[in-house]
XYZ file of C-alpha atoms in Angstrom:
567
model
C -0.568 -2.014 -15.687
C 2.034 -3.784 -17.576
C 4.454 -1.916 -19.803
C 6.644 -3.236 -22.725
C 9.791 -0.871 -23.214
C 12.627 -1.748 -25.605
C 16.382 -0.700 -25.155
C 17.643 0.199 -28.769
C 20.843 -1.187 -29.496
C 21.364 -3.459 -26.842
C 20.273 -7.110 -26.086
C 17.227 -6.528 -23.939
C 14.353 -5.046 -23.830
C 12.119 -3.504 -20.469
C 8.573 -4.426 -19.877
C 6.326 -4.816 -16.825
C 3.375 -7.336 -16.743
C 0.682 -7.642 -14.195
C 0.748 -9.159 -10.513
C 1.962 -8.958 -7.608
C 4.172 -11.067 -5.510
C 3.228 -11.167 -1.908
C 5.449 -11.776 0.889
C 6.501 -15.149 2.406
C 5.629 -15.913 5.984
C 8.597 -17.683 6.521
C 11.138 -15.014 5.478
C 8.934 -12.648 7.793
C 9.358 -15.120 10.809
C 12.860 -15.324 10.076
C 13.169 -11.390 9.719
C 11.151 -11.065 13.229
C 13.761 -13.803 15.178
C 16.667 -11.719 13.810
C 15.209 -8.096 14.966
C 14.217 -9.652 18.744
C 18.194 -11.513 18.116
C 19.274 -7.545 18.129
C 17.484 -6.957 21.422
C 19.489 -9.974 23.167
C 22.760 -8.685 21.523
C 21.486 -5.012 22.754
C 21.893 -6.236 26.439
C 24.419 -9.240 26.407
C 27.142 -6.872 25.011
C 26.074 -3.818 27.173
C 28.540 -0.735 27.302
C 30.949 -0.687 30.560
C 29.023 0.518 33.526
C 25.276 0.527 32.168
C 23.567 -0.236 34.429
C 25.553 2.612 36.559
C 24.810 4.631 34.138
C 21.217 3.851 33.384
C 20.654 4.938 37.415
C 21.864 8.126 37.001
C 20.656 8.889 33.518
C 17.053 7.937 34.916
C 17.862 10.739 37.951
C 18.574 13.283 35.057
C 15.867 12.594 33.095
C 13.545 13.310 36.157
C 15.028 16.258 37.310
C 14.587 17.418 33.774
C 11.100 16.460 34.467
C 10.980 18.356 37.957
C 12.838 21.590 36.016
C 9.732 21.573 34.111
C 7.212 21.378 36.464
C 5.912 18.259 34.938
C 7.144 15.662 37.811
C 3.468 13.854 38.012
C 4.938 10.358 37.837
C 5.084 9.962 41.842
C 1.502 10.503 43.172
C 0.127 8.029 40.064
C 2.292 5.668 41.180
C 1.529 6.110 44.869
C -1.877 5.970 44.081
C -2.261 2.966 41.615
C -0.042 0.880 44.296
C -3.023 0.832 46.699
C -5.979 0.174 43.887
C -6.064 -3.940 44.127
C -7.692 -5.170 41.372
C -6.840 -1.959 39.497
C -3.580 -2.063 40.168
C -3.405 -6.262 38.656
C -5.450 -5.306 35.940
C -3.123 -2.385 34.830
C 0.141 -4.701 35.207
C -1.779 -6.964 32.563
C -2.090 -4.538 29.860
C 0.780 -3.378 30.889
C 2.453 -6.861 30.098
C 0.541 -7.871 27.044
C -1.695 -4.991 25.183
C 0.655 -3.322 23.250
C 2.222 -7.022 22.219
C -1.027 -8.285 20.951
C -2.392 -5.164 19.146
C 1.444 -5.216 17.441
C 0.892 -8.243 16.011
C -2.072 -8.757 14.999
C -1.606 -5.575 13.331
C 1.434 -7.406 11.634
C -0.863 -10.486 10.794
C -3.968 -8.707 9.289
C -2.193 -6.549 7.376
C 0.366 -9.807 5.589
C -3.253 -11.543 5.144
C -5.807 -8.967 4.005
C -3.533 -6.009 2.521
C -0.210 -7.595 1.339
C 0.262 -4.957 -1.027
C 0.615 -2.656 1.927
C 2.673 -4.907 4.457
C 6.368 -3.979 3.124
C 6.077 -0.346 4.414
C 4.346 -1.650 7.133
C 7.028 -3.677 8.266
C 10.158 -1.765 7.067
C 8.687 1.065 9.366
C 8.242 -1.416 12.004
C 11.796 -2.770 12.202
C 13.044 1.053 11.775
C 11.627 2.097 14.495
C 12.502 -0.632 16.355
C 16.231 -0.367 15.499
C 16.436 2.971 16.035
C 14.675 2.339 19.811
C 17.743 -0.022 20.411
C 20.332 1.939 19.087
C 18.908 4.097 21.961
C 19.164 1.231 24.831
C 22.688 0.379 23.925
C 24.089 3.947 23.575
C 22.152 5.797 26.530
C 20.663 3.249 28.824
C 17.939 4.794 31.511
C 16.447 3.450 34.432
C 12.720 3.436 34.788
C 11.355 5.140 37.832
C 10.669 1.928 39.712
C 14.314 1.345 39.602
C 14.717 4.775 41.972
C 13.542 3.564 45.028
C 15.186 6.579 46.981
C 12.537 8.495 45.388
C 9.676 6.921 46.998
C 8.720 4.768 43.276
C 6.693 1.459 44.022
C 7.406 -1.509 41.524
C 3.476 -2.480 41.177
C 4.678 -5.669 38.932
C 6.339 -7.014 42.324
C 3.567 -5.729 44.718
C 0.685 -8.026 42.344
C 2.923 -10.730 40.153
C 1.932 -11.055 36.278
C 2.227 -13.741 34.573
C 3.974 -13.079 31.897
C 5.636 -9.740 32.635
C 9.589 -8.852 33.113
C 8.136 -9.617 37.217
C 8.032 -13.274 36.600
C 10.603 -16.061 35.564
C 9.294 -15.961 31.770
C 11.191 -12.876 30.872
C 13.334 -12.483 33.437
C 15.916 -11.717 30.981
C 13.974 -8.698 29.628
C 16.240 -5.246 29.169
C 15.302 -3.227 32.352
C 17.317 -0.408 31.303
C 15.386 0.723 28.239
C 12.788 2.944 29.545
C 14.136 5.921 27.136
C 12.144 6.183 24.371
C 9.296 3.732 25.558
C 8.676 0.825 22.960
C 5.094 0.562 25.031
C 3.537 4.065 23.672
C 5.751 3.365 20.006
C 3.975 0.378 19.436
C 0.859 1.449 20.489
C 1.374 5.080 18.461
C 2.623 2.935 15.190
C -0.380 0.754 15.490
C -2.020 3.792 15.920
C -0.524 5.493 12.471
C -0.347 2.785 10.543
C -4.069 2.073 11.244
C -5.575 5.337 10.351
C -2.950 5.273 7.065
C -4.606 1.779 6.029
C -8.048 2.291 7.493
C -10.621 5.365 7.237
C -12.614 4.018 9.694
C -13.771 6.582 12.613
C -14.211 4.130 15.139
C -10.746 1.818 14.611
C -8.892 5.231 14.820
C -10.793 6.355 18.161
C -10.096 2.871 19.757
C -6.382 3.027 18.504
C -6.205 6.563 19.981
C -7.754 5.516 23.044
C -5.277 2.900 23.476
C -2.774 5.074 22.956
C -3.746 7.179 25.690
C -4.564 3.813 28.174
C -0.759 2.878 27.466
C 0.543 6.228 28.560
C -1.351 6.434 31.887
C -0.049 2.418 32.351
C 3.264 3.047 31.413
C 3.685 6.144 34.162
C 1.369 4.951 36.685
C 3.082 1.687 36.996
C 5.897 3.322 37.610
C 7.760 2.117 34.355
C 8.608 4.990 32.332
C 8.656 9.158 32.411
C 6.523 10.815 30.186
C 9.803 12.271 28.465
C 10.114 8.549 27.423
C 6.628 8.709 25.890
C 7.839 11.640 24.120
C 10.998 9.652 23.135
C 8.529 6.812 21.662
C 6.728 9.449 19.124
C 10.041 10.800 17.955
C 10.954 6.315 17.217
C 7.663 6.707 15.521
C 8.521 9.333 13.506
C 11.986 8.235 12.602
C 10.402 4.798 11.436
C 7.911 6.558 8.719
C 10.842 8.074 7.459
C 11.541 5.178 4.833
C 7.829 5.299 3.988
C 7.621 8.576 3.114
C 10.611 8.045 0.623
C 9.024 5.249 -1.051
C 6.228 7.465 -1.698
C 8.287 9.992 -2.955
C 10.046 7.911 -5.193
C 6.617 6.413 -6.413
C 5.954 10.149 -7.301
C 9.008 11.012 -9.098
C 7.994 7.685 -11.465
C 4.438 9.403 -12.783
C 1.555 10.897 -11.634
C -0.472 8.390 -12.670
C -1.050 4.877 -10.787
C -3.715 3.330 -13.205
C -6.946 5.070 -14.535
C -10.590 3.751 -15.879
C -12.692 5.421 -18.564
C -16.443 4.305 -17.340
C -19.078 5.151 -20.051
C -22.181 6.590 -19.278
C -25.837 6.642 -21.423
C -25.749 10.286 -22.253
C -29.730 10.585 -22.402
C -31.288 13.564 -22.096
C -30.361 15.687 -19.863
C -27.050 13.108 -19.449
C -24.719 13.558 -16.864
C -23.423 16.980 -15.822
C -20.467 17.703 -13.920
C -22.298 19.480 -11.421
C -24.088 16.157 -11.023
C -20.920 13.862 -10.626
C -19.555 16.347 -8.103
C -22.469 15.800 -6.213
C -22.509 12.311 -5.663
C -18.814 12.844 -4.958
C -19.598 15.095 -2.133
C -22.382 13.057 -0.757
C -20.528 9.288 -1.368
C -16.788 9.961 -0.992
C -15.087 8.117 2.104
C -12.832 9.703 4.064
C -9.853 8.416 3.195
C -10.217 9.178 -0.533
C -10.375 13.230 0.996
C -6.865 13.087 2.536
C -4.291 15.453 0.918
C -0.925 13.892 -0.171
C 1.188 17.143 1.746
C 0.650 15.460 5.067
C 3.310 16.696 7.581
C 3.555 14.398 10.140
C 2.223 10.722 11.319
C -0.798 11.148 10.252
C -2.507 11.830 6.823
C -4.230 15.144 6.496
C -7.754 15.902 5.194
C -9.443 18.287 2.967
C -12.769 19.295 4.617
C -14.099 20.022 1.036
C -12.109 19.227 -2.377
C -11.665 21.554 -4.694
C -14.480 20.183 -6.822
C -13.890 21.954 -10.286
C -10.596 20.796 -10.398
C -10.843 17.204 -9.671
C -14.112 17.421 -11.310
C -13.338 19.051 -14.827
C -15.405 19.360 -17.643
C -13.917 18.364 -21.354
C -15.324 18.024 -24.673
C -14.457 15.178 -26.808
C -16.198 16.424 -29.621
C -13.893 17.035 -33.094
C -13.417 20.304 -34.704
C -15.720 19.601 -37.410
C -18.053 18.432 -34.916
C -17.945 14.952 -34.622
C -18.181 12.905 -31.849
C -14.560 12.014 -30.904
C -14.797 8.724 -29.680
C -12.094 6.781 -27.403
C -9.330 7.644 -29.466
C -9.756 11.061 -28.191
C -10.970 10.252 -24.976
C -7.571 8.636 -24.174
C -5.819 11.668 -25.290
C -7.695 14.056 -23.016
C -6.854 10.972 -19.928
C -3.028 11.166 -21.011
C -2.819 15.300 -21.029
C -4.856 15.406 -17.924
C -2.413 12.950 -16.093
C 0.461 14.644 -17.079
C -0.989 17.941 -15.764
C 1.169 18.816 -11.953
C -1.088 17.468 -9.823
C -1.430 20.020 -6.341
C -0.163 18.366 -3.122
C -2.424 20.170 -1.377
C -5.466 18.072 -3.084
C -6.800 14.568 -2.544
C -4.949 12.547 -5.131
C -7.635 11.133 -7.351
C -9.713 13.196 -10.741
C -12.766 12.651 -12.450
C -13.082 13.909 -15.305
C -16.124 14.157 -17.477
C -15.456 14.315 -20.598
C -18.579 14.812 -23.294
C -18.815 14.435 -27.176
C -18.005 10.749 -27.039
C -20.471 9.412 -29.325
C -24.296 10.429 -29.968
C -25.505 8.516 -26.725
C -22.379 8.396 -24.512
C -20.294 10.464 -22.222
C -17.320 8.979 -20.409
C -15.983 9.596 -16.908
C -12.053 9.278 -16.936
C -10.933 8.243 -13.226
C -7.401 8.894 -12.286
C -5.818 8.316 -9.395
C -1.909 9.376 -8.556
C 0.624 6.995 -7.927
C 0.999 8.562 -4.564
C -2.269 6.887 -3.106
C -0.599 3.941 -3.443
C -2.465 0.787 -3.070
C -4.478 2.542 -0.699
C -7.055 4.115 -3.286
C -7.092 2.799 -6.663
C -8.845 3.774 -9.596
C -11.439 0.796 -9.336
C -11.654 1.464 -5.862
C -12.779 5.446 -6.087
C -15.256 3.620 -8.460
C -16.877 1.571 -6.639
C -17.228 3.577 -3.588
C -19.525 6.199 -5.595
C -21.811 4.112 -7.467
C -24.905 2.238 -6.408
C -26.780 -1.046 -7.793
C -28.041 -0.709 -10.866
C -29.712 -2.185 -14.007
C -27.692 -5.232 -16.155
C -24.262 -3.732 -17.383
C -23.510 -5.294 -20.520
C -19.728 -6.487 -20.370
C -16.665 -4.610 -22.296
C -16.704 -5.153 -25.997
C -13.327 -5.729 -27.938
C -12.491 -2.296 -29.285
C -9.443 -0.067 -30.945
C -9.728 3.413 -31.625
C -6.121 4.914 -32.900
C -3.335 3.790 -31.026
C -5.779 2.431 -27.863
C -7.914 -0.588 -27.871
C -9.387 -3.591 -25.458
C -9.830 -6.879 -25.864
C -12.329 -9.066 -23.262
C -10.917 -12.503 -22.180
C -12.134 -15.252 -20.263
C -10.471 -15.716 -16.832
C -9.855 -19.181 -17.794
C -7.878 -17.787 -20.624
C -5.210 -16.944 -18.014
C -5.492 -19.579 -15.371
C -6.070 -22.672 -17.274
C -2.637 -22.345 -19.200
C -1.058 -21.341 -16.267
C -2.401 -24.258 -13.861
C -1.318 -26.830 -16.398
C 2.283 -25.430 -17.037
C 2.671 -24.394 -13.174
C 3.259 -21.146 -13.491
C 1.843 -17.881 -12.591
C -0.781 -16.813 -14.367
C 1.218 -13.421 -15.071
C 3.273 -15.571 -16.759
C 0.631 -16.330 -19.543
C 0.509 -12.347 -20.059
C 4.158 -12.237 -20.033
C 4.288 -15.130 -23.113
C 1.253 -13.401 -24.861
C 2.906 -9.617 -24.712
C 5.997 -11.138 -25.897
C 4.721 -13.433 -29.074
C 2.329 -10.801 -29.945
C 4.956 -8.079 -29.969
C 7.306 -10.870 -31.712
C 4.675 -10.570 -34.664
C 3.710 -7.175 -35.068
C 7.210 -4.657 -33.674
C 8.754 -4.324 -37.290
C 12.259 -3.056 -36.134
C 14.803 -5.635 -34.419
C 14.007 -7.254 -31.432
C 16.131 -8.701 -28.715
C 17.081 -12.400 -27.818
C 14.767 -11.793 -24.779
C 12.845 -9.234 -23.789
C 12.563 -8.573 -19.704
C 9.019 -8.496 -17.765
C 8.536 -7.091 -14.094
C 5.514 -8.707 -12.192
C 4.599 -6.555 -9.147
C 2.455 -3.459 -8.344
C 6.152 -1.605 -8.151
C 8.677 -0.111 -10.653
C 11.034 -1.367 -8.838
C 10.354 -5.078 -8.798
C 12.540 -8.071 -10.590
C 12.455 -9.003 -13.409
C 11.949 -12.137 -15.427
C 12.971 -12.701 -19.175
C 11.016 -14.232 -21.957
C 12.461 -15.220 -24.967
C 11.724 -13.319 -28.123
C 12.660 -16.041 -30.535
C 10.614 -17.460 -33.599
C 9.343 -20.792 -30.942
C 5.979 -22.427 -30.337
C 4.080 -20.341 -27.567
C 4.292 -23.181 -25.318
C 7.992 -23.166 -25.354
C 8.241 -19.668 -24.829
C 6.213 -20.171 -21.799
C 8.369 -22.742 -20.588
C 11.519 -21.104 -21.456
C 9.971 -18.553 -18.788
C 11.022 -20.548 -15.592
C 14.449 -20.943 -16.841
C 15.645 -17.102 -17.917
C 13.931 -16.065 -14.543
C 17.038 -14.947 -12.888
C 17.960 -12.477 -15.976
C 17.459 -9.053 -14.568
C 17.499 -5.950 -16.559
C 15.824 -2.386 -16.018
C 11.919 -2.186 -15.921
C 10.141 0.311 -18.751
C 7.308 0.964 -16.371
C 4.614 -0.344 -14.096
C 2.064 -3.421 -13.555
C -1.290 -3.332 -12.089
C -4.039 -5.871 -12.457
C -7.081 -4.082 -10.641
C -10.353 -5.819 -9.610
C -14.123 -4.191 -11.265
C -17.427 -3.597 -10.169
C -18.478 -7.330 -10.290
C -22.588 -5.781 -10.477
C -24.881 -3.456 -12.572
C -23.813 0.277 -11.399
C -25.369 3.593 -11.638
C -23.456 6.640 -11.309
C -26.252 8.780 -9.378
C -29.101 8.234 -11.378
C -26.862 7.998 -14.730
C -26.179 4.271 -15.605
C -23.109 3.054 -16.470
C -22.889 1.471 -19.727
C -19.280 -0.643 -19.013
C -16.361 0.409 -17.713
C -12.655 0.103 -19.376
C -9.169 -0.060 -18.256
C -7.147 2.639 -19.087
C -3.067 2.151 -20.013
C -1.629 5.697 -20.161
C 2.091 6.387 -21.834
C 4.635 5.312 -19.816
C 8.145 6.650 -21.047
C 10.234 4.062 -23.406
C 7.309 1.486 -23.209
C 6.599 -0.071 -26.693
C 3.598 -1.626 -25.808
C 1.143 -0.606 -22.236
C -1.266 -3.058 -20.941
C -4.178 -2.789 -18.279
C -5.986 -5.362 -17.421
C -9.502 -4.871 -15.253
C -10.998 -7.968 -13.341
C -14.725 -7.656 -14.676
C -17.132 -10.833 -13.380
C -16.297 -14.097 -14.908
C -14.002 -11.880 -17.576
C -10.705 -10.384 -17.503
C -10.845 -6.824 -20.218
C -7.129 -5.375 -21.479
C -7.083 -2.222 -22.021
C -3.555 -1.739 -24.664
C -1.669 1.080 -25.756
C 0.661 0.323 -28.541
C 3.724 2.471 -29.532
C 4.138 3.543 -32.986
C 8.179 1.731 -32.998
C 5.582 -1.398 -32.372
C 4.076 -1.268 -35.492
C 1.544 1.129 -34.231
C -1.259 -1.246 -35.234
C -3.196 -1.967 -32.484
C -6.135 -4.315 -33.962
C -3.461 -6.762 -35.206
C -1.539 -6.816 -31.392
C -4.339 -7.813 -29.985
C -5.471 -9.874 -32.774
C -2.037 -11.885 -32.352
C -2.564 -11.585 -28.663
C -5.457 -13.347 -28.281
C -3.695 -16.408 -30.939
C -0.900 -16.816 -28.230
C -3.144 -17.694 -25.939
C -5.391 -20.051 -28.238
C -2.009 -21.728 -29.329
C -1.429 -22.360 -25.522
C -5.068 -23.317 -25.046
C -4.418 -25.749 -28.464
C -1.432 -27.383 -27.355
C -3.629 -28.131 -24.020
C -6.362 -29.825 -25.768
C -3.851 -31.777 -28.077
C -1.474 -32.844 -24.895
């Protein structure tokens, strides 16, 4: 969604464009060298008498255990020393498991979900930090350590290549069994998995693993199972900064993009008893979770509360008219500013009849609290089927909404030849059309936030009276001018084939910009086949005239397209 918000009385203006900008590997790589720099710091620059200390807070940690009842460490170990092969095998995974499944975790999620991999990593190195905040403060001794005990080191009865056992780590922290990095990498996998993936199996194996890592870590005699416990509570502490990002993401509007999908209202037409069916029988499972999960892992609904994310409105006037979009985007803005239950999946479909003679529309919300996990287009697409031919989005306005269709090589031709992002071609169109058509005063520049967050930088474009081309240019060189954002971006991807909604087909779909608070002018645009369709949402301080923005949108981007041809 991009957003176009204008301080009054001062020199700038706040807007947010579409895009996102995904991490760099090489700040990551960087980031990951200065976190495992921490660890060698963590054991250099030990406290007087650690290692003292680590022996006798091991010894209190298992008479804790012993106190309890819950002593088993011993007989494993006594009984994995004299397995062989079992006992090598076990030192492996051991060594290398919860390594691998860490990072290519890490790797998958940078590559295929980059939208996902800052909370991914911030919870990562929070954990991680907290873990050797732990080491250097209270340093324990793993049982292996307490011979007098009757502990066997397996490592050194089978060597492993590889492990703290052989010359390649011999510089490896022996005094951090408390809380055991082993189960929290293994449990974060774990979490972050079944936050990213709904997939039964993936969150079986992960569990699994889990469970494989705790037997390994006790029965090799290289941690208690109090430090297990210690690992979940790392876990826990690590989510903590994701869970506030979602809570700010909240706070900034229910609403995290929507699509109004028209449907052939034949006869009978669609019925919201018949949407909430395919719901029911199409719905994954991780578009049932509730957003009031307590704990590391999301909780699920076993059955939505159908009539309310399934509602039922009329569009129809009071003279009895079909209503048309104009009121179809009204009923999409109350509904999303309705308190949306956090006790509820956090998605709505609402049906809303009365459109026109031979057309019903299904508005599709989803909160801002789903993240990028479940978008609107996403919902979509998991409960339709193939289809008959869809004819593509048609240019429209109906009151203050309207949508114009563009070729994708609108976008990425300018923006190849000028080198720049292609959000930048939206930013210079949004800027010369609202240069045109806002009749009050307009800042020297107006500022634009690319990312799928409110809280991303922002570049300026200038606002003066300039060939388009220049303003595009200009782009580049005001990009360090920060100011506040007015809202949020998204760009979302369609259904790129003919869909059918049940047996209802589905005429076209259409992005939907809702209000966003101080935003002049709200843009949405929805990936659609070989065409990119804008869904805008023009403030009345902007003229209000929403035919003539987009009719001055579309000449920014022929001028840019003109000055191609001619250069």
């Amino acid at each position: 969604m991009l957003t176009a918000g204008s301080a009054r009385g001062t020199a700038s203006a706040g807007t947010g464009a579409a895009g996102f900008r995904p991490p760099r590997w090489q700040a990551e790589v960087l980031l990951g060298l200065a976190l495992f720099g921490v660890y060698i710091l963590v054991k250099v620059f030990a406290l007087p008498g650690a290692h003292a200390r680590a022996l006798s807070n091991g010894q209190d940690v298992l008479a804790a255990e012993r106190a309890l009842g819950l002593d088993f460490e011993l007989p494993i170990n006594l009984w994995l020393a004299d397995q062989g092969w079992l006992r090598i095998a076990a030192n492996y995974e051991y060594a290398y498991t919860y390594i691998v499944t860490t990072l290519v975790l890490l790797v998958w999620v940078f590559v295929r979900r980059p939208e996902q991999y800052r909370w991914v990593r911030d919870s990562f190195v929070w954990m991680n930090l907290v873990s050797l905040a732990v080491f250097w403060v209270y340093p324990v001794a793993p049982p292996r350590m307490l011979t007098e005990f009757g502990f066997v080191d397996t490592v050194r009865l089978g060597p492993t290549w590889g492990s703290w056992g052989s010359p390649l780590v011999d510089s490896a922290n022996q005094l951090a069994a408390m809380p055991s990095l082993h189960i929290g990498w293994a449990l974060w996998t774990s979490v972050v998995l079944a936050r990213l993936s709904g997939g039964r199996l993936v969150q079986i194996a992960s569990a699994l693993h889990v469970v494989l890592t705790f037997v390994v870590i006790v029965a090799t005699g290289n941690h208690y199972w109090l430090d297990a416990v210690g690992g979940v509570l790392v876990v826990w502490l690590g989510m903590v900064p994701a869970r506030r990002a979602r809570e700010r993401a909240e706070r900034a509007g229910p609403h995290a993009g929507g699509l109004v999908v028209l449907l052939e209202a034949g006869d009978p037409g669609p019925s919201a008893a018949g949407v909430r069916a395919v719901l029911a029988e199409r719905l994954p499972a991780r578009m049932r979770r509730r957003r009031d999960h307590a704990g590391l892992w999301p909780r699920a609904r076993r059955e939505p509360d159908w009539a309310w994310h399934v509602p039922e409105l009329d569009a129809t006037t009071p003279d009895g008219e079909p209503g048309g979009l104009a009121v179809v985007h009204r009923l999409a803005a109350e509904l999303a500013a309705e308190p949306w239950p956090r006790d509820r999946p956090p998605w709505r479909c609402a049906l809303v009849t009365g459109v026109a003679d031979d057309v019903a529309a299904l508005v599709v919300l989803v909160h801002r609290a789903a993240g990028d996990e479940t978008t609107a287009a996403d919902l979509l697409r998991s409960v339709t089927r193939e289809g008959r031919a869809v004819p593509p989005a048609r240019g429209a306005a109906s009151g203050p909404f309207g949508t114009v269709v563009l070729d994708r090589d609108r976008l990425d031709v300018p923006a190849r030849q000028h080198a720049v992002p292609a959000a930048d071609v939206l930013r210079c169109a949004v800027a010369g059309a609202l240069r045109r058509v806002c009749p009050g005063p307009l800042p020297e520049a107006l500022s634009v936030a690319v990312s799928g967050e409110p809280t991303a930088p922002l570049a300026a474009v200038p606002l003066d009276d300039l060939p388009e081309t220049w303003r595009l240019t200009g782009i580049a060189r005001l990009h360090g001018l920060r100011t506040r954002a007015g809202g949020l971006v998204r760009r979302v991807a369609g259904p790129h084939t003919p869909v059918c909604l049940g047996e209802v087909p589905v005429r076209t779909v259409l992005p939907l910009p809702l209000p966003a608070p101080g935003a002049l002018v709200t843009l949405t645009a929805l990936d659609w086949a070989n065409s990119v369709t804008i869904g805008v949402l023009l403030d009345p301080a902007a003229g209000g005239d929403v035919e003539r923005f987009l009719k001055e949108f579309r000449a920014v981007l022929d001028e840019l397209h003109l000055d191609l041809r001619r250069g």
